[in-house]
PDB file of C-alpha atoms and ligand atoms in Angstrom:
ATOM      1  CA  UNK A   1      42.348  30.767 -35.455  1.00 60.00           C
ATOM      2  CA  UNK A   2      39.637  27.583 -35.606  1.00 63.00           C
ATOM      3  CA  UNK A   3      40.902  25.331 -38.084  1.00 71.00           C
ATOM      4  CA  UNK A   4      37.688  23.646 -40.448  1.00 67.00           C
ATOM      5  CA  UNK A   5      37.641  20.364 -38.803  1.00 67.00           C
ATOM      6  CA  UNK A   6      36.825  22.076 -35.373  1.00 72.00           C
ATOM      7  CA  UNK A   7      34.487  24.474 -36.999  1.00 66.00           C
ATOM      8  CA  UNK A   8      32.799  21.011 -37.980  1.00 65.00           C
ATOM      9  CA  UNK A   9      32.815  19.330 -35.167  1.00 70.00           C
ATOM     10  CA  UNK A  10      31.138  22.096 -33.284  1.00 69.00           C
ATOM     11  CA  UNK A  11      28.626  22.494 -35.642  1.00 63.00           C
ATOM     12  CA  UNK A  12      28.258  18.920 -35.392  1.00 64.00           C
ATOM     13  CA  UNK A  13      28.100  18.632 -31.350  1.00 65.00           C
ATOM     14  CA  UNK A  14      25.374  21.247 -31.456  1.00 61.00           C
ATOM     15  CA  UNK A  15      23.690  19.849 -34.423  1.00 57.00           C
ATOM     16  CA  UNK A  16      23.334  16.289 -32.304  1.00 54.00           C
ATOM     17  CA  UNK A  17      22.515  18.367 -28.855  1.00 53.00           C
ATOM     18  CA  UNK A  18      19.167  20.275 -30.738  1.00 50.00           C
ATOM     19  CA  UNK A  19      18.160  17.036 -32.297  1.00 44.00           C
ATOM     20  CA  UNK A  20      18.429  15.044 -28.771  1.00 43.00           C
ATOM     21  CA  UNK A  21      16.061  17.717 -27.242  1.00 45.00           C
ATOM     22  CA  UNK A  22      13.612  17.305 -30.224  1.00 42.00           C
ATOM     23  CA  UNK A  23      13.437  13.251 -29.318  1.00 39.00           C
ATOM     24  CA  UNK A  24      13.080  14.006 -25.510  1.00 44.00           C
ATOM     25  CA  UNK A  25      10.289  15.815 -26.025  1.00 56.00           C
ATOM     26  CA  UNK A  26       8.453  13.751 -28.561  1.00 46.00           C
ATOM     27  CA  UNK A  27       9.758  10.525 -26.821  1.00 67.00           C
ATOM     28  CA  UNK A  28       8.281  10.366 -23.680  1.00 86.00           C
ATOM     29  CA  UNK A  29       5.882   7.204 -24.322  1.00 90.00           C
ATOM     30  CA  UNK A  30       2.507   7.053 -22.874  1.00 92.00           C
ATOM     31  CA  UNK A  31       2.427   4.310 -20.012  1.00 95.00           C
ATOM     32  CA  UNK A  32       2.402   0.617 -21.313  1.00 95.00           C
ATOM     33  CA  UNK A  33       0.428  -0.957 -18.203  1.00 96.00           C
ATOM     34  CA  UNK A  34      -0.623  -4.449 -17.796  1.00 96.00           C
ATOM     35  CA  UNK A  35      -3.153  -5.952 -14.707  1.00 97.00           C
ATOM     36  CA  UNK A  36      -1.964  -9.274 -13.531  1.00 96.00           C
ATOM     37  CA  UNK A  37      -4.386 -10.111 -10.451  1.00 97.00           C
ATOM     38  CA  UNK A  38      -3.706  -7.705  -7.908  1.00 97.00           C
ATOM     39  CA  UNK A  39      -0.170  -6.166  -9.326  1.00 96.00           C
ATOM     40  CA  UNK A  40      -0.034  -3.275 -12.147  1.00 97.00           C
ATOM     41  CA  UNK A  41       3.255  -3.836 -13.963  1.00 96.00           C
ATOM     42  CA  UNK A  42       4.166  -0.922 -15.480  1.00 96.00           C
ATOM     43  CA  UNK A  43       5.906  -2.461 -18.796  1.00 95.00           C
ATOM     44  CA  UNK A  44       8.290   0.422 -20.280  1.00 94.00           C
ATOM     45  CA  UNK A  45       8.670   2.547 -17.127  1.00 95.00           C
ATOM     46  CA  UNK A  46      12.166   2.768 -18.055  1.00 93.00           C
ATOM     47  CA  UNK A  47      11.546   4.075 -20.986  1.00 93.00           C
ATOM     48  CA  UNK A  48       9.792   6.870 -19.311  1.00 94.00           C
ATOM     49  CA  UNK A  49      12.327   7.791 -16.995  1.00 94.00           C
ATOM     50  CA  UNK A  50      14.736   8.289 -19.344  1.00 92.00           C
ATOM     51  CA  UNK A  51      12.844  10.307 -21.882  1.00 92.00           C
ATOM     52  CA  UNK A  52      12.019  12.815 -18.694  1.00 93.00           C
ATOM     53  CA  UNK A  53      15.896  12.074 -17.589  1.00 92.00           C
ATOM     54  CA  UNK A  54      14.817  11.494 -14.208  1.00 94.00           C
ATOM     55  CA  UNK A  55      15.667   9.342 -11.099  1.00 93.00           C
ATOM     56  CA  UNK A  56      13.371   6.021 -11.022  1.00 93.00           C
ATOM     57  CA  UNK A  57      13.451   6.224  -7.797  1.00 93.00           C
ATOM     58  CA  UNK A  58      12.359  10.034  -6.766  1.00 94.00           C
ATOM     59  CA  UNK A  59       9.243   9.149  -9.611  1.00 96.00           C
ATOM     60  CA  UNK A  60       8.370   5.883  -7.887  1.00 96.00           C
ATOM     61  CA  UNK A  61       8.263   7.811  -5.075  1.00 96.00           C
ATOM     62  CA  UNK A  62       5.890  10.740  -6.309  1.00 96.00           C
ATOM     63  CA  UNK A  63       4.204   8.548  -8.453  1.00 97.00           C
ATOM     64  CA  UNK A  64       3.232   6.020  -5.781  1.00 98.00           C
ATOM     65  CA  UNK A  65       2.014   8.356  -3.633  1.00 97.00           C
ATOM     66  CA  UNK A  66      -0.175  10.411  -6.375  1.00 97.00           C
ATOM     67  CA  UNK A  67      -1.485   6.694  -6.683  1.00 97.00           C
ATOM     68  CA  UNK A  68      -2.348   6.196  -3.541  1.00 97.00           C
ATOM     69  CA  UNK A  69      -0.615   3.086  -3.132  1.00 97.00           C
ATOM     70  CA  UNK A  70       3.136   1.270  -3.228  1.00 97.00           C
ATOM     71  CA  UNK A  71       4.971   0.644  -6.114  1.00 97.00           C
ATOM     72  CA  UNK A  72       8.209  -1.400  -6.241  1.00 96.00           C
ATOM     73  CA  UNK A  73      11.357  -2.471  -8.791  1.00 91.00           C
ATOM     74  CA  UNK A  74      11.213  -6.153  -8.938  1.00 87.00           C
ATOM     75  CA  UNK A  75      14.478  -8.086  -8.955  1.00 85.00           C
ATOM     76  CA  UNK A  76      14.228  -7.985 -12.856  1.00 83.00           C
ATOM     77  CA  UNK A  77      14.143  -4.593 -13.340  1.00 81.00           C
ATOM     78  CA  UNK A  78      10.287  -4.422 -13.612  1.00 87.00           C
ATOM     79  CA  UNK A  79       8.291  -1.991 -12.077  1.00 96.00           C
ATOM     80  CA  UNK A  80       5.151  -3.171 -10.064  1.00 97.00           C
ATOM     81  CA  UNK A  81       2.345  -1.054  -8.401  1.00 98.00           C
ATOM     82  CA  UNK A  82       0.008  -2.381  -5.394  1.00 97.00           C
ATOM     83  CA  UNK A  83      -3.006  -3.015  -6.259  1.00 97.00           C
ATOM     84  CA  UNK A  84      -5.286  -2.268 -10.264  1.00 97.00           C
ATOM     85  CA  UNK A  85      -4.862   0.786 -11.512  1.00 97.00           C
ATOM     86  CA  UNK A  86      -5.390   1.466 -15.615  1.00 95.00           C
ATOM     87  CA  UNK A  87      -2.873   3.202 -18.208  1.00 94.00           C
ATOM     88  CA  UNK A  88      -4.902   6.076 -18.046  1.00 95.00           C
ATOM     89  CA  UNK A  89      -4.832   6.507 -13.426  1.00 96.00           C
ATOM     90  CA  UNK A  90      -1.026   5.704 -14.515  1.00 97.00           C
ATOM     91  CA  UNK A  91      -0.900   8.103 -17.085  1.00 95.00           C
ATOM     92  CA  UNK A  92      -2.631  11.140 -14.805  1.00 96.00           C
ATOM     93  CA  UNK A  93      -0.110  10.125 -12.028  1.00 97.00           C
ATOM     94  CA  UNK A  94       3.005  10.255 -14.429  1.00 96.00           C
ATOM     95  CA  UNK A  95       1.451  13.370 -15.727  1.00 94.00           C
ATOM     96  CA  UNK A  96       0.985  15.176 -12.590  1.00 95.00           C
ATOM     97  CA  UNK A  97       4.764  13.729 -11.577  1.00 96.00           C
ATOM     98  CA  UNK A  98       5.916  15.843 -15.080  1.00 95.00           C
ATOM     99  CA  UNK A  99       4.077  19.018 -14.161  1.00 93.00           C
ATOM    100  CA  UNK A 100       5.719  19.165 -11.083  1.00 95.00           C
ATOM    101  CA  UNK A 101       8.924  18.069 -11.260  1.00 96.00           C
ATOM    102  CA  UNK A 102       9.945  18.220 -15.182  1.00 95.00           C
ATOM    103  CA  UNK A 103       8.031  21.311 -16.449  1.00 94.00           C
ATOM    104  CA  UNK A 104       9.789  24.849 -16.187  1.00 95.00           C
ATOM    105  CA  UNK A 105       7.288  26.668 -14.529  1.00 95.00           C
ATOM    106  CA  UNK A 106       8.181  29.674 -16.385  1.00 96.00           C
ATOM    107  CA  UNK A 107       8.604  29.212 -20.039  1.00 95.00           C
ATOM    108  CA  UNK A 108       7.320  25.304 -19.825  1.00 92.00           C
ATOM    109  CA  UNK A 109      10.004  23.746 -21.024  1.00 92.00           C
ATOM    110  CA  UNK A 110      10.713  19.834 -20.417  1.00 92.00           C
ATOM    111  CA  UNK A 111      14.543  20.252 -20.748  1.00 92.00           C
ATOM    112  CA  UNK A 112      15.064  20.748 -16.878  1.00 95.00           C
ATOM    113  CA  UNK A 113      17.040  19.062 -14.248  1.00 95.00           C
ATOM    114  CA  UNK A 114      15.913  18.467 -10.995  1.00 95.00           C
ATOM    115  CA  UNK A 115      18.864  20.253  -8.243  1.00 95.00           C
ATOM    116  CA  UNK A 116      18.955  20.410  -4.700  1.00 93.00           C
ATOM    117  CA  UNK A 117      20.019  22.638  -2.381  1.00 93.00           C
ATOM    118  CA  UNK A 118      19.426  23.279   1.455  1.00 92.00           C
ATOM    119  CA  UNK A 119      16.486  20.681   1.391  1.00 91.00           C
ATOM    120  CA  UNK A 120      15.269  22.247  -1.188  1.00 94.00           C
ATOM    121  CA  UNK A 121      14.892  20.936  -4.625  1.00 94.00           C
ATOM    122  CA  UNK A 122      14.747  23.120  -7.802  1.00 97.00           C
ATOM    123  CA  UNK A 123      13.807  22.580 -11.573  1.00 97.00           C
ATOM    124  CA  UNK A 124      16.988  24.218 -13.526  1.00 97.00           C
ATOM    125  CA  UNK A 125      15.651  25.166 -16.884  1.00 96.00           C
ATOM    126  CA  UNK A 126      18.110  24.248 -19.437  1.00 95.00           C
ATOM    127  CA  UNK A 127      15.971  26.370 -22.214  1.00 95.00           C
ATOM    128  CA  UNK A 128      15.475  30.039 -20.393  1.00 97.00           C
ATOM    129  CA  UNK A 129      17.719  28.924 -17.538  1.00 97.00           C
ATOM    130  CA  UNK A 130      14.644  29.651 -14.341  1.00 97.00           C
ATOM    131  CA  UNK A 131      15.513  28.048 -11.384  1.00 97.00           C
ATOM    132  CA  UNK A 132      12.203  27.142  -9.709  1.00 97.00           C
ATOM    133  CA  UNK A 133      11.377  25.902  -5.762  1.00 96.00           C
ATOM    134  CA  UNK A 134       9.645  22.635  -6.502  1.00 93.00           C
ATOM    135  CA  UNK A 135       5.865  23.507  -5.374  1.00 73.00           C
TER     136      UNK A 135
HETATM  137 ZN1  LIG B   1      12.204  27.418 -18.757  1.00 56.81          ZN
END
């Protein structure tokens, strides 16, 4: 027999999980970039990485390649893109990343994790349970 309080806690946990999923779906902010000289500073990169629940280093690697340039994290934790990239280009590169490494190819949910097995990266979907190799 479960006590009333245990039940209540379980319901509360459940609600919290559900609401966090909804927030994540809505909370991927568009890239906030500013160009200074020959560099582009991506000011809200960490918020984007948090919302997507992805490793910033992995994101940087893929997005830099897509932008055809190099990216780095400076001493203050700010993400710097070498060269002048407007917010539309950065957004395109981010969308490419989301499409390939965040969105479940089976059900389209962004509630996924990346797992690596024997050098192959898979998208593990928390919504439908599918495990799909990354293209
Ligand atoms: Zn799925």
